Amino acid sequence: MTAYTEAEGRTLRTAVFGAMVLVSTADPGSVDEESQAGVRAITLLPDDLRAIIAAAPPALPKGTASDVEAGVLAALRDSVAIINAHEPRDVPIFRAAVAQMCRSVAGADGEVAAAERQMVTRVVEALA
């Protein structure tokens, strides 16, 4: 198992949970269904990353909605670099898992709004 620092773990948690929150809040929907879809999708992550994500509660950036979005997108970009430094083979798995989490959250209530699709696109672009 790759050892991540506490700061790296915080960044990873902000990225993963923040991405789901951004999609969930892009269009009002069923918060319970969306949360459950996101949590189920976390199982797509490799074991070591899942352990880091589950190790502590996430902390989202503070401020306006655009501040939160900017902070989460930065955490996503930073997470890719962090994972690449530790375990490069996990980068494509992380990208795919976070993208799938966001799609699961967006579609949890049976339909995907334009605002949710746009947010998923921004998340996927940040992961590139």
Short mmCIF file of C-alpha atoms in Angstrom, two decimals:
data_model
loop_
_atom_site.label_atom_id
_atom_site.label_comp_id
_atom_site.label_asym_id
_atom_site.label_seq_id
_atom_site.Cartn_x
_atom_site.Cartn_y
_atom_site.Cartn_z
CA MET A 1 0.00 0.00 0.00
CA THR A 2 1.31 3.40 -0.98
CA ALA A 3 1.75 5.86 1.87
CA TYR A 4 0.04 9.20 1.30
CA THR A 5 0.63 12.16 3.60
CA GLU A 6 -2.25 13.63 5.58
CA ALA A 7 -2.20 16.72 3.31
CA GLU A 8 -2.40 14.49 0.22
CA GLY A 9 -5.27 12.58 1.79
CA ARG A 10 -7.13 15.85 2.44
CA THR A 11 -6.64 16.86 -1.19
CA LEU A 12 -7.91 13.49 -2.42
CA ARG A 13 -10.98 13.66 -0.15
CA THR A 14 -11.72 17.23 -1.25
CA ALA A 15 -11.43 16.15 -4.88
CA VAL A 16 -13.63 13.05 -4.69
CA PHE A 17 -16.37 14.29 -2.39
CA GLY A 18 -16.18 17.81 -3.79
CA ALA A 19 -16.72 16.55 -7.34
CA MET A 20 -19.85 14.70 -6.22
CA VAL A 21 -21.11 17.78 -4.36
CA LEU A 22 -20.54 20.01 -7.40
CA VAL A 23 -22.61 17.69 -9.59
CA SER A 24 -25.27 17.18 -6.92
CA THR A 25 -25.74 20.91 -6.37
CA ALA A 26 -25.59 21.81 -10.09
CA ASP A 27 -29.29 20.93 -10.33
CA PRO A 28 -31.65 20.33 -7.41
CA GLY A 29 -32.47 16.65 -7.14
CA SER A 30 -32.87 13.88 -4.63
CA VAL A 31 -29.95 14.41 -2.26
CA ASP A 32 -30.39 10.96 -0.68
CA GLU A 33 -30.39 9.13 -4.02
CA GLU A 34 -27.47 11.21 -5.28
CA SER A 35 -25.43 10.64 -2.11
CA GLN A 36 -26.05 6.90 -2.19
CA ALA A 37 -25.09 6.72 -5.88
CA GLY A 38 -21.84 8.56 -5.16
CA VAL A 39 -20.95 6.41 -2.17
CA ARG A 40 -21.63 3.21 -4.13
CA ALA A 41 -19.38 4.46 -6.92
CA ILE A 42 -16.46 5.00 -4.51
CA THR A 43 -15.99 1.22 -4.64
CA LEU A 44 -14.56 1.77 -8.15
CA LEU A 45 -11.39 3.24 -6.61
CA PRO A 46 -8.35 1.07 -5.87
CA ASP A 47 -8.24 -0.19 -2.27
CA ASP A 48 -5.45 2.14 -1.11
CA LEU A 49 -7.22 5.22 -2.48
CA ARG A 50 -10.56 4.10 -1.05
CA ALA A 51 -8.90 3.76 2.36
CA ILE A 52 -7.47 7.29 2.12
CA ILE A 53 -10.85 8.70 1.06
CA ALA A 54 -12.61 6.94 3.95
CA ALA A 55 -9.96 7.84 6.55
CA ALA A 56 -11.51 11.18 7.56
CA PRO A 57 -14.44 13.44 6.74
CA PRO A 58 -13.95 15.57 3.63
CA ALA A 59 -13.45 19.32 3.90
CA LEU A 60 -14.78 21.41 1.06
CA PRO A 61 -13.34 24.79 0.13
CA LYS A 62 -15.04 27.79 1.74
CA GLY A 63 -16.59 30.81 0.09
CA THR A 64 -19.00 31.40 -2.75
CA ALA A 65 -20.24 28.66 -5.06
CA SER A 66 -17.61 29.68 -7.60
CA ASP A 67 -14.89 29.60 -4.89
CA VAL A 68 -15.95 26.07 -3.93
CA GLU A 69 -15.99 24.98 -7.58
CA ALA A 70 -12.54 26.47 -8.24
CA GLY A 71 -11.14 24.81 -5.10
CA VAL A 72 -12.59 21.39 -5.94
CA LEU A 73 -11.40 21.55 -9.57
CA ALA A 74 -7.91 22.50 -8.32
CA ALA A 75 -8.02 19.56 -5.87
CA LEU A 76 -8.94 17.25 -8.75
CA ARG A 77 -5.96 18.45 -10.79
CA ASP A 78 -3.69 18.15 -7.73
CA SER A 79 -5.02 14.66 -6.99
CA VAL A 80 -3.99 13.41 -10.40
CA ALA A 81 -0.46 14.72 -9.78
CA ILE A 82 -0.38 13.22 -6.26
CA ILE A 83 -1.50 9.80 -7.46
CA ASN A 84 0.89 9.95 -10.42
CA ALA A 85 3.78 10.59 -8.04
CA HIS A 86 2.84 7.58 -5.87
CA GLU A 87 1.28 5.04 -8.20
CA PRO A 88 1.06 6.12 -11.87
CA ARG A 89 -0.96 3.05 -12.87
CA ASP A 90 -3.77 4.24 -10.55
CA VAL A 91 -4.22 7.56 -12.42
CA PRO A 92 -6.50 6.22 -15.19
CA ILE A 93 -8.47 4.21 -12.62
CA PHE A 94 -8.92 7.33 -10.47
CA ARG A 95 -9.99 9.43 -13.46
CA ALA A 96 -12.51 6.82 -14.59
CA ALA A 97 -13.84 6.24 -11.07
CA VAL A 98 -14.41 9.94 -10.32
CA ALA A 99 -16.04 10.48 -13.71
CA GLN A 100 -18.33 7.49 -13.08
CA MET A 101 -19.15 8.76 -9.56
CA CYS A 102 -20.20 12.10 -11.04
CA ARG A 103 -22.29 10.44 -13.75
CA SER A 104 -23.94 8.22 -11.12
CA VAL A 105 -24.77 11.24 -8.97
CA ALA A 106 -26.10 13.17 -11.98
CA GLY A 107 -28.36 10.31 -13.07
CA ALA A 108 -29.47 9.18 -9.62
CA ASP A 109 -32.93 10.72 -9.91
CA GLY A 110 -33.53 9.22 -13.36
CA GLU A 111 -32.64 12.24 -15.47
CA VAL A 112 -29.56 14.35 -16.07
CA ALA A 113 -30.06 18.10 -16.28
CA ALA A 114 -27.97 20.29 -18.58
CA ALA A 115 -26.30 21.93 -15.54
CA GLU A 116 -25.28 18.49 -14.24
CA ARG A 117 -23.87 17.48 -17.65
CA GLN A 118 -21.86 20.71 -17.77
CA MET A 119 -20.47 20.13 -14.28
CA VAL A 120 -19.52 16.53 -15.10
CA THR A 121 -17.68 17.89 -18.16
CA ARG A 122 -15.79 20.42 -16.00
CA VAL A 123 -14.82 17.67 -13.52
CA VAL A 124 -13.61 15.36 -16.31
CA GLU A 125 -11.61 18.22 -17.85
CA ALA A 126 -9.96 18.91 -14.47
CA LEU A 127 -8.94 15.24 -14.31
CA ALA A 128 -7.30 15.33 -17.77
#
